[in-house]
Coordinates of C-alpha atoms in Angstrom, one line a residue:
Chain A
M1 CA 115.4 105.1 59.1
K2 CA 112.4 105.4 61.4
T3 CA 111.9 102.6 63.9
H4 CA 108.2 103.0 63.8
S5 CA 106.0 103.6 60.8
G6 CA 102.4 103.4 59.7
V7 CA 99.1 104.7 61.1
L8 CA 97.1 102.1 62.9
V9 CA 93.4 102.5 63.3
I10 CA 91.9 100.3 66.1
A11 CA 88.5 99.5 64.7
E12 CA 85.7 98.9 67.2
Q13 CA 83.0 96.3 67.0
C14 CA 80.0 96.2 69.3
F15 CA 78.5 92.7 69.6
G16 CA 79.5 91.9 66.0
D17 CA 78.7 95.2 64.3
I18 CA 81.6 97.5 63.3
H19 CA 81.1 100.8 65.0
R20 CA 80.9 103.7 62.5
V21 CA 83.6 105.7 64.3
S22 CA 86.0 103.1 62.8
Y23 CA 85.2 104.4 59.3
E24 CA 85.7 108.0 60.4
L25 CA 89.1 107.1 61.9
L26 CA 90.0 105.5 58.6
G27 CA 88.9 108.7 56.8
K28 CA 91.2 110.8 58.9
G29 CA 93.8 108.2 59.2
R30 CA 94.2 108.1 55.4
E31 CA 94.9 111.8 55.4
I32 CA 97.5 111.4 58.2
S33 CA 99.2 108.4 56.6
Q34 CA 99.5 110.3 53.3
K35 CA 101.1 113.2 55.0
L36 CA 103.5 110.9 56.7
G37 CA 104.1 108.8 53.6
S38 CA 103.3 105.6 55.5
P39 CA 100.7 102.9 55.2
L40 CA 97.3 102.8 56.9
Y41 CA 96.6 99.7 58.9
S42 CA 93.5 98.6 60.8
L43 CA 93.3 96.2 63.6
I44 CA 89.9 94.7 64.7
L45 CA 89.4 92.3 67.5
G46 CA 86.2 90.2 67.5
G47 CA 84.5 86.8 67.2
E48 CA 83.6 85.0 64.0
G49 CA 81.8 86.7 61.1
L50 CA 82.8 90.3 61.1
N51 CA 82.5 92.2 57.8
V52 CA 86.2 93.2 58.0
E53 CA 86.6 93.8 54.3
E54 CA 84.6 97.0 54.9
L55 CA 87.7 98.3 56.6
N56 CA 89.6 97.8 53.4
Y57 CA 86.9 99.4 51.3
C58 CA 86.9 102.5 53.6
G59 CA 90.6 103.1 53.4
A60 CA 92.8 100.6 55.2
D61 CA 95.8 99.2 53.1
K62 CA 96.0 96.3 55.4
V63 CA 93.5 94.8 57.9
F64 CA 94.4 92.6 60.8
Y65 CA 91.5 90.6 62.1
M66 CA 92.3 89.1 65.5
K67 CA 89.7 86.5 65.8
N68 CA 88.7 84.9 69.2
K69 CA 85.5 84.3 71.0
C70 CA 86.9 86.2 74.0
F71 CA 86.4 89.5 72.1
E72 CA 82.7 89.0 71.7
K73 CA 82.1 90.9 75.0
P74 CA 83.8 94.2 75.8
E75 CA 86.4 93.7 78.6
E76 CA 89.2 96.2 78.7
F77 CA 92.0 94.0 80.0
L78 CA 91.9 91.4 77.3
F79 CA 91.6 93.9 74.5
K80 CA 94.4 96.0 75.9
E81 CA 96.7 92.9 76.4
N82 CA 96.3 91.9 72.8
I83 CA 96.4 95.4 71.3
V84 CA 99.6 96.1 73.1
R85 CA 101.3 92.9 71.9
F86 CA 100.2 93.7 68.4
I87 CA 101.5 97.2 68.6
E88 CA 104.9 96.0 69.9
E89 CA 105.2 93.7 66.9
Q90 CA 103.8 96.0 64.3
K91 CA 105.4 99.2 65.5
P92 CA 103.1 101.9 64.1
E93 CA 104.0 105.5 64.7
V94 CA 100.4 106.7 65.2
V95 CA 97.5 104.8 66.8
L96 CA 94.0 106.1 66.5
I97 CA 91.2 104.8 68.8
G98 CA 87.5 105.9 68.8
A99 CA 86.6 107.9 71.9
T100 CA 83.6 105.7 72.5
S101 CA 82.8 104.6 76.1
F102 CA 84.8 101.4 75.5
G103 CA 87.6 103.2 73.6
R104 CA 88.1 105.7 76.4
S105 CA 88.2 103.0 79.0
C106 CA 90.6 100.8 77.1
A107 CA 93.0 103.5 75.7
P108 CA 94.6 104.6 79.0
R109 CA 95.6 101.0 79.8
I110 CA 97.1 100.6 76.3
A111 CA 99.1 103.8 76.6
A112 CA 100.2 103.1 80.1
S113 CA 101.4 99.6 79.1
L114 CA 103.4 101.0 76.2
K115 CA 104.7 103.8 78.4
T116 CA 103.6 106.4 75.9
G117 CA 101.5 109.5 75.8
L118 CA 97.7 109.5 75.2
T119 CA 95.5 112.4 74.1
A120 CA 91.8 112.0 74.9
D121 CA 88.8 112.9 72.9
C122 CA 90.4 114.7 70.1
T123 CA 88.3 116.8 67.7
D124 CA 91.1 117.4 65.1
L125 CA 94.5 116.1 64.1
Y126 CA 97.2 117.4 61.8
V127 CA 100.8 116.6 61.0
D128 CA 103.3 119.4 61.6
E129 CA 106.4 120.2 59.5
E130 CA 108.6 117.8 61.5
G131 CA 106.1 114.9 61.0
N132 CA 104.6 115.1 64.5
L133 CA 101.0 114.3 65.0
I134 CA 99.4 117.4 66.6
Q135 CA 96.3 116.5 68.5
I136 CA 93.6 119.1 69.2
R137 CA 91.2 118.6 72.0
P138 CA 88.7 120.6 74.0
A139 CA 89.4 121.0 77.7
F140 CA 88.0 123.1 80.6
S141 CA 84.5 121.9 79.9
N142 CA 84.8 122.8 76.2
N143 CA 86.0 126.3 76.9
I144 CA 89.5 125.9 75.3
L145 CA 91.2 123.9 72.6
A146 CA 94.6 122.5 73.4
H147 CA 97.1 121.6 70.7
I148 CA 99.1 118.6 72.0
K149 CA 102.2 116.9 70.8
T150 CA 103.4 113.5 71.9
I151 CA 107.2 113.0 72.3
T152 CA 107.0 109.3 72.7
I153 CA 106.2 106.6 70.1
P154 CA 103.6 105.5 69.2
Q155 CA 101.5 108.7 69.4
I156 CA 98.1 107.6 70.6
A157 CA 94.9 109.5 70.5
T158 CA 91.2 108.8 71.1
I159 CA 89.0 110.6 68.6
R160 CA 85.5 111.8 69.1
Y161 CA 82.7 110.2 67.2
K162 CA 81.0 112.2 64.5
E163 CA 83.9 114.7 64.1
F164 CA 85.3 113.4 60.8
N165 CA 83.8 112.1 57.6
E166 CA 83.9 108.4 57.0
G167 CA 86.6 107.1 54.6
K168 CA 85.2 107.0 51.1
R169 CA 84.0 103.5 50.4
D170 CA 85.5 102.0 47.3
T171 CA 84.9 98.3 46.7
N172 CA 87.6 98.3 44.0
R173 CA 90.2 98.8 46.7
G174 CA 92.2 95.6 47.1
I175 CA 91.3 93.3 49.9
N176 CA 94.2 92.6 52.2
I177 CA 93.2 90.8 55.4
T178 CA 95.4 88.9 57.8
V179 CA 93.6 86.7 60.4
L180 CA 95.4 86.4 63.7
D181 CA 94.6 84.5 66.9
A182 CA 94.6 86.2 70.2
Y183 CA 97.8 86.3 72.1
V184 CA 95.9 86.1 75.4
S185 CA 92.3 85.0 75.8
L186 CA 91.9 84.6 79.5
N187 CA 91.7 87.1 82.3
D188 CA 91.2 85.6 85.7
K189 CA 90.9 88.9 87.5
S190 CA 87.7 90.1 85.8
E191 CA 84.5 88.3 84.8
I192 CA 81.5 89.6 82.9
I193 CA 78.5 88.1 84.7
E194 CA 75.8 89.6 82.5
I195 CA 75.2 92.0 79.7
F196 CA 71.8 93.7 79.4
K197 CA 70.1 96.6 77.8
D198 CA 68.0 99.0 79.8
S199 CA 67.0 100.8 76.7
D200 CA 66.6 99.8 73.1
F201 CA 67.9 103.0 71.7
D202 CA 71.1 104.9 71.6
I203 CA 70.4 108.6 71.9
T204 CA 73.8 109.5 70.3
E205 CA 72.6 108.0 67.0
A206 CA 69.3 109.9 66.9
K207 CA 68.5 112.3 64.0
V208 CA 66.0 114.2 66.1
V209 CA 66.1 114.7 69.8
V210 CA 63.3 116.3 71.8
S211 CA 64.6 117.0 75.2
V212 CA 62.6 118.0 78.3
G213 CA 63.8 120.0 81.3
R214 CA 62.6 121.5 84.5
G215 CA 59.7 123.1 82.7
I216 CA 57.6 120.0 83.1
K217 CA 55.7 119.4 86.2
K218 CA 55.1 115.7 86.5
K219 CA 56.2 112.4 85.1
E220 CA 52.9 111.9 83.3
D221 CA 53.5 115.0 81.3
L222 CA 56.2 113.2 79.4
E223 CA 53.4 111.5 77.3
M224 CA 52.9 114.5 75.1
F225 CA 56.6 114.7 74.4
K226 CA 56.7 111.0 73.5
E227 CA 53.9 111.7 71.0
L228 CA 55.9 114.6 69.5
V229 CA 59.0 112.4 69.3
E230 CA 57.1 109.7 67.5
L231 CA 55.8 112.1 64.9
L232 CA 59.3 113.3 64.3
G233 CA 60.9 109.8 64.3
G234 CA 63.3 110.8 67.0
H235 CA 64.3 110.0 70.6
L236 CA 63.4 111.6 73.9
G237 CA 66.2 113.4 75.7
A238 CA 66.2 115.0 79.2
S239 CA 68.2 117.3 81.3
R240 CA 69.9 116.0 84.4
A241 CA 67.2 117.5 86.7
I242 CA 64.5 115.3 85.1
V243 CA 66.6 112.2 85.4
D244 CA 67.5 113.0 89.0
A245 CA 63.8 113.5 89.7
G246 CA 63.2 109.9 88.6
F247 CA 61.0 110.9 85.7
I248 CA 63.1 109.1 83.1
G249 CA 66.1 106.7 82.9
S250 CA 69.7 108.0 82.6
A251 CA 70.0 106.6 79.0
H252 CA 68.0 109.7 78.0
Q253 CA 70.2 112.2 79.8
V254 CA 71.9 114.8 77.5
G255 CA 74.7 116.9 78.8
Y256 CA 78.2 116.9 80.2
S257 CA 77.5 114.1 82.6
G258 CA 75.1 112.3 80.2
S259 CA 75.4 111.8 76.5
R260 CA 76.8 114.2 74.0
V261 CA 74.5 114.3 71.0
K262 CA 74.9 115.7 67.5
P263 CA 71.5 115.2 65.8
K264 CA 70.1 117.1 62.8
V265 CA 67.5 118.7 64.9
Y266 CA 67.4 119.3 68.7
I267 CA 64.3 120.6 70.3
A268 CA 64.8 121.8 73.9
C269 CA 61.6 122.1 75.8
G270 CA 61.5 123.8 79.1
I271 CA 65.3 123.7 79.4
S272 CA 66.9 126.9 80.6
G273 CA 70.3 126.1 79.1
A274 CA 72.8 125.5 82.0
P275 CA 76.4 125.2 80.7
Q276 CA 76.3 121.4 81.6
H277 CA 73.4 120.8 79.3
I278 CA 74.7 123.1 76.5
A279 CA 77.9 121.1 76.4
G280 CA 76.0 118.0 75.4
M281 CA 73.9 119.5 72.6
K282 CA 75.3 122.7 71.2
E283 CA 76.7 120.9 68.2
A284 CA 73.3 119.9 66.9
E285 CA 72.8 121.1 63.3
L286 CA 69.6 123.0 64.2
I287 CA 68.4 123.9 67.6
I288 CA 64.8 124.8 68.5
A289 CA 64.1 126.1 72.0
I290 CA 60.7 126.5 73.7
N291 CA 60.8 128.2 77.1
S292 CA 58.5 130.4 79.1
D293 CA 61.4 132.6 80.1
S294 CA 62.5 134.9 77.3
S295 CA 65.9 135.5 79.1
A296 CA 66.8 131.8 79.3
P297 CA 70.3 131.2 78.1
I298 CA 69.1 128.4 75.8
F299 CA 68.0 131.1 73.3
N300 CA 71.7 132.1 72.8
Y301 CA 72.3 128.7 71.3
A302 CA 69.1 128.2 69.4
D303 CA 68.2 128.9 65.8
I304 CA 64.5 129.1 66.3
G305 CA 62.9 130.0 69.6
Y306 CA 59.4 130.3 71.1
V307 CA 58.6 132.1 74.3
G308 CA 55.5 130.5 75.8
D309 CA 53.9 127.8 77.9
L310 CA 55.0 124.2 77.0
Y311 CA 51.6 122.9 77.9
E312 CA 50.0 125.1 75.3
I313 CA 52.7 124.9 72.5
I314 CA 53.4 121.2 72.5
P315 CA 49.8 120.0 71.9
K316 CA 49.6 122.7 69.2
M317 CA 52.7 121.4 67.5
I318 CA 51.5 117.8 67.7
Q319 CA 48.2 118.8 66.1
A320 CA 49.9 120.9 63.4
L321 CA 52.3 118.1 62.6
K322 CA 49.4 115.7 62.3
N323 CA 47.5 118.1 60.0
N324 CA 50.6 118.4 57.9
K325 CA 50.7 114.6 57.2
Chain B
M1 CA 87.8 97.5 103.8
K2 CA 90.5 99.9 102.7
V3 CA 89.3 102.3 100.2
V4 CA 91.5 104.8 98.3
V5 CA 89.9 107.8 96.6
L6 CA 91.7 109.9 93.9
V7 CA 90.6 113.5 93.8
K8 CA 91.7 116.5 91.8
E9 CA 91.5 120.1 92.6
V10 CA 90.0 122.2 89.8
P11 CA 89.0 125.8 89.3
D12 CA 85.4 126.8 89.8
M13 CA 84.2 126.6 86.1
G14 CA 81.4 129.1 86.7
K15 CA 84.0 131.8 87.6
V16 CA 87.2 130.9 85.8
R17 CA 88.1 133.4 83.0
F18 CA 89.7 132.5 79.7
D19 CA 91.8 135.0 77.8
T20 CA 90.8 134.7 74.2
E21 CA 93.7 136.9 73.0
K22 CA 96.5 135.2 74.8
G23 CA 95.0 131.7 74.8
V24 CA 95.4 131.1 78.5
V25 CA 93.4 130.0 81.4
D26 CA 93.5 132.5 84.3
R27 CA 93.5 130.1 87.2
S28 CA 93.8 132.9 89.7
S29 CA 90.4 134.2 88.6
A30 CA 88.5 131.4 90.4
D31 CA 88.8 129.5 93.6
A32 CA 90.0 126.0 93.5
Q33 CA 87.5 123.3 94.5
I34 CA 87.3 119.6 94.6
N35 CA 86.4 118.3 91.2
P36 CA 82.6 117.8 91.3
F37 CA 82.8 114.3 89.8
D38 CA 85.2 113.3 92.6
L39 CA 82.5 114.1 95.2
N40 CA 80.6 111.1 94.0
A41 CA 83.7 108.9 94.2
L42 CA 84.3 110.2 97.8
Q43 CA 80.6 109.6 98.7
A44 CA 80.8 106.0 97.3
A45 CA 83.9 105.4 99.4
V46 CA 82.3 106.8 102.6
D47 CA 79.2 104.7 101.9
L48 CA 81.4 101.6 101.7
K49 CA 83.2 102.5 104.9
N50 CA 79.9 102.9 106.7
L51 CA 78.6 99.5 105.5
Y52 CA 81.8 97.5 106.0
N53 CA 83.6 99.3 108.7
G54 CA 86.4 100.5 106.5
E55 CA 88.9 103.3 106.1
V56 CA 89.0 105.9 103.4
T57 CA 92.2 107.4 102.2
V58 CA 92.0 110.4 99.9
I59 CA 94.9 111.2 97.7
T60 CA 95.5 114.3 95.6
M61 CA 98.5 115.6 93.8
G62 CA 99.1 119.3 93.6
P63 CA 100.6 122.4 95.2
L64 CA 100.6 122.8 99.0
R65 CA 97.4 124.9 98.8
A66 CA 95.6 121.7 97.8
E67 CA 95.6 120.9 101.5
R68 CA 92.3 122.8 101.6
T69 CA 90.7 120.4 99.2
L70 CA 91.8 117.5 101.4
R71 CA 90.4 119.1 104.5
D72 CA 87.1 119.4 102.6
A73 CA 87.4 115.7 101.8
Y74 CA 87.9 115.0 105.5
A75 CA 84.8 117.0 106.4
R76 CA 82.9 114.8 103.9
G77 CA 84.0 111.6 105.6
A78 CA 87.5 110.7 104.6
D79 CA 89.9 109.3 107.3
N80 CA 93.3 109.8 105.9
C81 CA 94.3 112.7 103.7
V82 CA 97.4 112.4 101.5
L83 CA 99.0 115.2 99.5
L84 CA 101.6 114.4 96.9
S85 CA 103.4 117.6 96.4
D86 CA 106.9 118.4 95.1
K87 CA 108.4 120.9 92.7
H88 CA 109.4 117.9 90.5
F89 CA 105.8 116.9 90.2
S90 CA 104.6 120.0 88.5
G91 CA 103.6 120.2 84.9
A92 CA 102.7 116.5 84.9
D93 CA 100.4 115.1 82.2
T94 CA 98.1 112.2 82.9
F95 CA 100.8 109.6 82.5
A96 CA 103.3 111.3 84.8
T97 CA 100.4 112.0 87.3
S98 CA 99.3 108.3 87.1
R99 CA 102.8 107.1 87.7
T100 CA 103.3 109.3 90.7
I101 CA 99.9 108.3 92.2
A102 CA 100.6 104.6 91.5
A103 CA 104.0 105.0 93.2
Y104 CA 102.3 106.2 96.3
I105 CA 99.7 103.5 96.2
S106 CA 102.4 100.8 95.8
K107 CA 104.1 102.2 98.8
L108 CA 100.8 102.2 100.7
Y109 CA 100.6 98.5 99.7
D110 CA 97.5 97.6 101.7
Y111 CA 94.3 98.6 99.9
D112 CA 91.2 96.9 98.5
V113 CA 89.4 99.4 96.1
I114 CA 90.5 102.6 94.4
I115 CA 87.6 104.9 93.4
C116 CA 87.8 107.8 91.0
G117 CA 85.3 110.2 89.6
E118 CA 84.2 109.8 86.0
K119 CA 86.4 112.7 84.7
S120 CA 87.7 116.1 85.8
I121 CA 86.0 119.2 84.6
D122 CA 89.2 120.9 83.7
G123 CA 91.4 118.3 81.9
D124 CA 88.4 116.2 81.0
T125 CA 90.6 113.3 79.9
A126 CA 89.3 110.5 82.2
Q127 CA 92.6 108.8 81.8
V128 CA 94.3 108.7 85.2
G129 CA 92.0 105.9 86.5
G130 CA 92.8 103.5 83.7
E131 CA 96.5 104.4 83.7
V132 CA 96.8 103.9 87.4
A133 CA 95.0 100.5 87.2
D134 CA 97.4 99.4 84.4
I135 CA 100.5 100.5 86.2
L136 CA 99.4 98.7 89.4
N137 CA 98.3 95.7 87.2
I138 CA 94.8 95.5 88.7
P139 CA 91.5 95.3 86.9
H140 CA 89.3 98.3 86.4
A141 CA 85.8 99.3 85.4
Y142 CA 84.7 102.8 84.2
Y143 CA 81.2 104.3 84.3
V144 CA 80.2 102.4 87.4
E145 CA 76.6 103.4 88.4
K146 CA 76.2 100.8 91.2
I147 CA 78.4 98.7 93.5
N148 CA 76.3 95.6 93.8
S149 CA 78.3 93.7 96.3
I150 CA 81.8 93.6 97.8
S151 CA 83.7 91.0 99.8
D152 CA 87.3 90.5 101.0
K153 CA 88.2 89.1 97.6
E154 CA 85.9 90.6 95.0
I155 CA 83.6 93.4 93.9
V156 CA 80.6 93.2 91.7
V157 CA 79.6 96.4 89.9
T158 CA 77.1 97.6 87.3
I159 CA 78.7 99.5 84.4
N160 CA 76.3 102.1 83.0
S161 CA 77.3 101.8 79.4
L162 CA 79.9 99.9 77.3
C163 CA 79.1 99.4 73.7
G164 CA 75.6 100.6 74.3
S165 CA 74.8 98.0 77.0
K166 CA 75.0 97.7 80.7
Q167 CA 77.3 95.2 82.2
L168 CA 77.4 93.4 85.5
R169 CA 81.1 92.7 86.2
K170 CA 82.9 90.9 88.9
M171 CA 86.5 91.8 89.6
K172 CA 89.1 90.4 92.0
L173 CA 90.4 92.9 94.6
P174 CA 92.3 95.1 94.6
A175 CA 90.5 96.8 91.7
L176 CA 89.8 100.3 90.5
I177 CA 86.5 101.8 89.6
S178 CA 85.4 105.1 88.3
V179 CA 81.9 106.1 89.2
T180 CA 79.2 108.2 87.4
K181 CA 77.4 111.1 89.0
N182 CA 74.3 108.9 89.1
I183 CA 75.8 106.4 91.7
N184 CA 74.8 108.5 94.7
R185 CA 73.8 111.9 96.1
N186 CA 76.5 113.8 97.9
E187 CA 75.8 114.3 101.5
L188 CA 76.8 117.7 103.0
P189 CA 79.5 117.6 105.7
T190 CA 78.4 118.1 109.3
V191 CA 79.5 121.2 111.2
K192 CA 81.3 118.9 113.7
R193 CA 83.4 117.3 111.0
K194 CA 84.0 120.6 109.3
L195 CA 85.5 122.0 112.5
K196 CA 87.5 118.9 113.0
S197 CA 88.9 119.1 109.5
L198 CA 90.7 122.3 110.3
K199 CA 92.8 120.5 112.9
I200 CA 93.7 117.3 111.2
Q201 CA 97.2 116.5 109.9
V202 CA 97.4 116.2 106.2
E203 CA 100.2 113.7 105.2
K204 CA 102.6 115.1 102.7
F205 CA 104.8 113.1 100.4
G206 CA 107.4 114.4 98.0
L207 CA 109.7 112.7 95.5
S208 CA 112.2 111.8 98.2
N209 CA 109.5 109.7 100.1
L210 CA 108.6 107.8 96.9
I211 CA 112.1 107.3 95.5
D212 CA 111.9 103.5 95.9
Y213 CA 108.9 103.5 93.6
I214 CA 109.5 106.2 91.0
S215 CA 112.5 108.1 89.6
E216 CA 112.7 111.8 89.1
E217 CA 112.7 111.6 85.3
D218 CA 109.3 109.9 85.3
T219 CA 107.6 112.7 87.2
G220 CA 106.3 116.1 86.4
F221 CA 106.9 117.9 83.1
K222 CA 110.0 115.9 82.5
G223 CA 108.2 112.6 82.8
S224 CA 105.3 113.7 80.6
P225 CA 105.1 112.2 77.1
T226 CA 102.4 114.7 76.0
K227 CA 103.1 118.4 75.7
V228 CA 100.6 121.2 75.3
I229 CA 102.1 123.4 72.5
K230 CA 99.3 125.9 72.1
V231 CA 96.0 126.7 73.7
V232 CA 93.3 128.4 71.7
V233 CA 90.3 130.0 73.4
P234 CA 87.5 130.1 70.9
K235 CA 85.1 132.9 71.2
E236 CA 81.7 131.6 72.2
K237 CA 79.4 131.8 69.2
I238 CA 76.1 133.4 70.0
K239 CA 73.6 132.4 67.4
E240 CA 71.1 134.7 65.9
C241 CA 68.0 133.1 67.3
K242 CA 64.7 133.9 65.7
V243 CA 62.4 134.2 68.7
Y244 CA 58.6 134.0 68.4
K245 CA 56.0 135.0 71.0
D246 CA 52.2 134.8 70.6
D247 CA 52.7 133.9 66.9
F248 CA 52.4 130.1 66.8
R249 CA 51.8 130.1 63.0
G250 CA 54.9 132.0 62.3
F251 CA 56.9 129.8 64.6
F252 CA 55.5 126.6 63.3
S253 CA 56.0 127.5 59.6
D254 CA 59.7 128.2 60.4
V255 CA 60.0 124.9 62.3
L256 CA 58.3 123.0 59.5
G257 CA 60.6 124.6 56.9
A258 CA 63.6 123.7 59.0
L259 CA 62.5 120.1 59.5
K260 CA 62.0 119.7 55.8
D261 CA 65.3 121.3 55.1
K262 CA 67.0 118.8 57.3
K263 CA 65.1 116.0 55.7
V264 CA 63.5 115.0 59.0
L265 CA 60.0 115.2 57.6

């Protein structure tokens, strides 16, 4: 008899909305739980009024809704304290957490408290013949893929957003929700003074990203790219150089030290294609590159390229798109 | 103000070679260097020291040759350089590493802030900071882009992004923060400090020095709950890029087709 059983998905909510990575974890979690022959649970921590039945619809056999006002703001210590207590009682064998900014900040505390292993930012998972969860993750700046096994229980992994399909939504699936209160709701060592947005967009959610790099000469030149972005219904991205130059805020930064994006279309304008930038955008479905240097590495990652002057091409593209409307 | 900085020695990513056949990283193909993200952590510590008359202790765990990385840290403004090195420590995953580092920090006892870089460019896990904070039972904040204020008792920081928002957070000291690359610009070491760095004493600690704080079975490969069972080096996919020049019409019709195909237009 196993001491631990079940796959637990820690669903994430951001200010009352369930993060979509939660549904992807349920999709993959379902597969893992079937392989292991054990149930799929989901735990969500939040304030009043979350649509937690969605977690049932998307695959969870049982949903635990830990409801307390203290979870309305993201603060790692309180989430960790409560998740750890829950895991100690529930004893799952596998715990999956979204590798979002909050997930990646919270998970190390959870694993350390439980004295168990943690694998970060996985892009794939499978169960081996002995029933171990094998976790696959890129390392060495995305140059290798490591297959990792955890020899302690529970086996915990954070999973990259947009790697797996969401669990198939089925409203006929039975609702099974247990509401719990927080074990701990106060942390006197840490206090959130203020939460604010410096941008009203999330570049990782964009369907189209138009990014600019060193090929632009001055801040004012961003205007034409904004116009292009508007025509395509996308978001404006930037390489680190442009952010460092103070042309644009860091919320726009794409790359290894910025955001990793996976849009349908990525248009790289005046970006040479340094490995740090490539790491943040190479998984876009379609990449279009415009650069004056025909030997720029960006063309090795692009599907369609144009060698030419941005200041000539971009206005032409804007005009052509307008004519097409 | 006593500031501790955690640094890691990593291979130069521009030079390191990967063997696609054997699935191994050839670490001897590239020089070791200080993890680029840790330079920002070190700079943040040195900035605090200059503002508040503090002391910066840099800790790394690794083989004896990692002394060089610590000398580099000294040249960049650190005061004390600590190398955790022991044959028992090798093969450690993030948890065993965190336990060893936390053991040393517990022994150190007197510290106010621990600063780490956002992640390492080789392991790329960003786990050691959070694990160390949890083992030491102190608060932490990741993605710190600004230290707003600090006193004897508390620190106020701006967190770049948590759940899509920025956050102004106050934590009681001691606390751990991991900083983003945007927090500062690294200053280059002066020649004077570089020369001095060659002569300083690097403090070395092995298992026997930490035995009151950690036991052998919690260190190194033995103490690591995660095991790498296989490494695959995928071949870099070079796409067939259709490149246009002096043919805007051709280029644009291709782009338009692709945009429609992706249902963007």
